[in-house]
Structure formats: C-alpha cells, structure tokens
Tab-separated table of C-alpha atoms and ligand atoms in Angstrom:
chain	number	residue	atom	x	y	z
J	1	MET	CA	-111.187	13.528	-44.416
J	2	ASN	CA	-110.166	9.876	-44.482
J	3	PRO	CA	-112.386	7.257	-46.073
J	4	ASP	CA	-114.248	5.113	-43.557
J	5	ALA	CA	-113.690	1.374	-43.157
J	6	SER	CA	-116.492	0.346	-45.495
J	7	THR	CA	-115.176	2.627	-48.259
J	8	ILE	CA	-111.687	1.185	-47.855
J	9	ALA	CA	-113.074	-2.362	-47.957
J	10	ALA	CA	-114.866	-1.491	-51.198
J	11	GLY	CA	-111.625	-0.528	-52.859
J	12	ALA	CA	-110.426	2.954	-51.937
J	13	PRO	CA	-106.675	3.421	-52.302
J	14	ILE	CA	-104.673	3.113	-49.103
J	15	GLU	CA	-101.452	4.847	-48.132
J	16	VAL	CA	-98.728	2.949	-46.307
J	17	ASP	CA	-95.846	4.579	-44.447
J	18	LEU	CA	-92.732	2.523	-45.116
J	19	SER	CA	-90.407	4.362	-42.744
J	20	PRO	CA	-90.878	1.948	-39.787
J	21	VAL	CA	-90.089	-1.120	-41.936
J	22	ALA	CA	-86.479	-2.092	-41.373
J	23	GLU	CA	-84.318	-3.704	-44.033
J	24	GLY	CA	-84.998	-7.439	-44.081
J	25	GLN	CA	-88.471	-6.972	-42.601
J	26	ASP	CA	-91.882	-7.630	-44.159
J	27	ILE	CA	-95.232	-6.152	-43.246
J	28	LYS	CA	-98.722	-7.163	-44.220
J	29	VAL	CA	-101.512	-4.696	-44.905
J	30	PHE	CA	-104.972	-5.205	-46.357
J	31	TRP	CA	-106.295	-3.637	-49.530
J	32	ARG	CA	-109.693	-4.550	-50.960
J	33	GLY	CA	-109.810	-7.328	-48.380
J	34	LYS	CA	-106.640	-8.885	-49.740
J	35	PRO	CA	-103.396	-9.332	-47.832
J	36	ILE	CA	-100.575	-7.296	-49.344
J	37	TYR	CA	-97.005	-8.083	-48.408
J	38	ILE	CA	-94.502	-5.258	-48.444
J	39	SER	CA	-90.906	-6.452	-48.166
J	40	HIS	CA	-87.943	-4.221	-47.461
J	41	ARG	CA	-85.437	-6.370	-49.287
J	42	THR	CA	-81.800	-6.691	-48.422
J	43	LYS	CA	-79.124	-6.212	-51.063
J	44	LYS	CA	-78.604	-9.988	-50.984
J	45	GLN	CA	-82.287	-10.603	-51.741
J	46	ILE	CA	-82.209	-8.119	-54.621
J	47	ASP	CA	-78.977	-9.562	-56.020
J	48	GLU	CA	-80.365	-13.103	-55.831
J	49	ALA	CA	-83.589	-12.075	-57.558
J	50	ARG	CA	-81.637	-10.414	-60.356
J	51	ALA	CA	-79.107	-13.211	-60.850
J	52	VAL	CA	-81.813	-15.633	-61.997
J	53	ASN	CA	-82.085	-16.659	-65.635
J	54	VAL	CA	-85.561	-15.271	-66.324
J	55	ALA	CA	-86.197	-17.748	-69.149
J	56	SER	CA	-85.833	-20.631	-66.692
J	57	LEU	CA	-88.713	-19.432	-64.519
J	58	PRO	CA	-92.168	-21.079	-64.636
J	59	ASP	CA	-93.715	-17.604	-65.030
J	60	PRO	CA	-90.889	-15.604	-66.624
J	61	GLN	CA	-90.703	-12.059	-65.366
J	62	SER	CA	-87.662	-9.964	-64.492
J	63	ASP	CA	-87.259	-8.568	-61.011
J	64	GLU	CA	-86.950	-5.127	-62.598
J	65	ALA	CA	-90.467	-5.476	-64.009
J	66	ARG	CA	-91.891	-6.261	-60.571
J	67	VAL	CA	-90.545	-3.322	-58.572
J	68	LYS	CA	-90.413	0.433	-59.075
J	69	SER	CA	-87.235	1.860	-60.572
J	70	GLY	CA	-85.249	3.716	-57.925
J	71	HIS	CA	-87.059	1.797	-55.157
J	72	GLU	CA	-85.677	-1.680	-55.836
J	73	GLN	CA	-85.507	-2.486	-52.150
J	74	TRP	CA	-89.318	-2.549	-51.915
J	75	LEU	CA	-91.344	-5.507	-53.118
J	76	VAL	CA	-95.131	-5.174	-52.982
J	77	VAL	CA	-97.196	-8.277	-53.788
J	78	ILE	CA	-100.647	-9.666	-53.196
J	79	GLY	CA	-100.124	-12.383	-50.592
J	80	ILE	CA	-102.435	-15.002	-52.037
J	81	CYS	CA	-100.903	-18.193	-53.372
J	82	THR	CA	-101.660	-18.587	-57.059
J	83	HIS	CA	-102.260	-22.309	-56.554
J	84	LEU	CA	-105.400	-22.530	-54.425
J	85	GLY	CA	-105.406	-19.275	-52.540
J	86	CYS	CA	-103.637	-19.898	-49.239
J	87	ILE	CA	-101.650	-17.098	-47.677
J	88	PRO	CA	-97.931	-17.774	-48.042
J	89	ILE	CA	-95.502	-17.042	-45.212
J	90	ALA	CA	-93.065	-14.209	-45.863
J	91	HIS	CA	-89.305	-14.598	-45.516
J	92	GLU	CA	-89.527	-18.360	-45.669
J	93	GLY	CA	-88.668	-21.142	-48.034
J	94	ASN	CA	-85.731	-22.076	-50.213
J	95	TYR	CA	-85.500	-18.725	-52.005
J	96	ASP	CA	-85.660	-16.257	-49.107
J	97	GLY	CA	-89.049	-15.144	-50.355
J	98	PHE	CA	-92.414	-16.698	-49.566
J	99	PHE	CA	-93.432	-20.230	-48.730
J	100	CYS	CA	-96.951	-21.593	-49.016
J	101	PRO	CA	-97.391	-24.381	-46.475
J	102	CYS	CA	-100.616	-25.681	-48.042
J	103	HIS	CA	-98.940	-27.617	-50.849
J	104	GLY	CA	-95.353	-26.423	-50.758
J	105	SER	CA	-95.097	-23.648	-53.322
J	106	GLN	CA	-91.884	-21.661	-53.056
J	107	TYR	CA	-91.672	-18.054	-54.238
J	108	ASP	CA	-88.432	-16.096	-54.438
J	109	SER	CA	-87.518	-12.666	-53.087
J	110	SER	CA	-89.262	-11.146	-56.099
J	111	GLY	CA	-92.463	-13.105	-55.382
J	112	ARG	CA	-91.919	-15.308	-58.429
J	113	ILE	CA	-92.917	-18.940	-58.324
J	114	ARG	CA	-89.834	-21.159	-58.313
J	115	GLN	CA	-91.006	-24.547	-57.082
J	116	GLY	CA	-94.256	-26.330	-56.294
J	117	PRO	CA	-97.724	-26.461	-57.817
J	118	ALA	CA	-98.518	-22.733	-58.061
J	119	PRO	CA	-98.719	-21.749	-61.734
J	120	ALA	CA	-97.930	-18.045	-61.513
J	121	ASN	CA	-96.006	-15.371	-59.637
J	122	LEU	CA	-97.580	-13.494	-56.735
J	123	PRO	CA	-99.306	-10.562	-58.460
J	124	VAL	CA	-98.078	-7.011	-57.973
J	125	PRO	CA	-101.008	-4.729	-57.096
J	126	PRO	CA	-101.296	-1.274	-58.640
J	127	TYR	CA	-99.286	1.103	-56.472
J	128	GLN	CA	-97.095	4.164	-56.638
J	129	PHE	CA	-94.646	6.032	-54.466
J	130	VAL	CA	-96.135	9.287	-53.243
J	131	SER	CA	-92.890	10.116	-51.405
J	132	ASP	CA	-89.644	8.291	-50.726
J	133	THR	CA	-91.170	6.584	-47.714
J	134	LYS	CA	-94.825	6.299	-48.579
J	135	ILE	CA	-96.781	4.314	-51.142
J	136	GLN	CA	-100.346	4.431	-52.274
J	137	ILE	CA	-101.883	1.091	-53.160
J	138	GLY	CA	-104.859	1.149	-55.514
G	201	FES	S1	-102.444	-23.047	-52.095
G	201	FES	FE1	-100.331	-22.558	-52.009
G	201	FES	S2	-99.361	-24.358	-52.669
G	201	FES	FE2	-101.468	-24.841	-52.793
C-alpha cells in the first residue's frame, strides 16, 4: 500500500525512478513540500565539479562528499536558494549548475555556491539508492 498524499506531505520517504532521466537532464520532485532537483550529470559536469580547489569555495565541500560513491553522475539537492529561499533554475548560470534569478547566486554542477549573495551550498537531502536506477529520498 502506498502512502496517501497527506502522509507524503508530512514527510514519508519517496521513491524516484531515475531510468527516464537522460544524461544532461534534470528533474524536479517534491519531498516534504520542498523542491528536490535530481541532475543526471555529464562527464564534463562531474570533471568540472572535481577540478575545483575546494579551499577556494565560499562553503568548502568536495563533490565526492555531495554524491553517492559509485553513482557520481547523480546529484540530488534541495532546490531552495540558501540566500532568501527562491527556487534556482537548473542547468543555468556560469557554472553549468543552478542559477537563482532573485539576486544572482550561481551554484555549480555540484550545487555549491560559487558567486552571489547565497552563503551556503544547496543542501543534499537524506537519500539512498535502493537499486541502480531508483532512489529513496527521506
Ligand atoms: S534568493 Fe537566491 S540569490 Fe537571493
């Protein structure tokens, strides 16, 4: 039996099938009323995220720490700008990541803040892979 809509809204875990998400594509789902971006990153996006000097970042965090080992192509982040809470646009901006049009924050392909007023990276929600093509968030 699947949880009903009100149970999901209250915080039940959700499962997301990743198999329809092509490389280079992003999808948005909702968990606990929050937008969650799931990006199927290209090799270029992964390489760019990993080439960065972590110490130079406003909120230093390695790409490796933000994705699941063995599933580096998948980035899962809460899509709420850490500045004042707008919803950034995926696959936009100077770093092939996320761009927040409200005040110009730029996040990279790891969801890390690179430029603009946002003080912190887009948070990674609790999630796990339940199979190679399915994740459970929450
Ligand atoms: S809310 Fe995103 S930059 Fe201000």
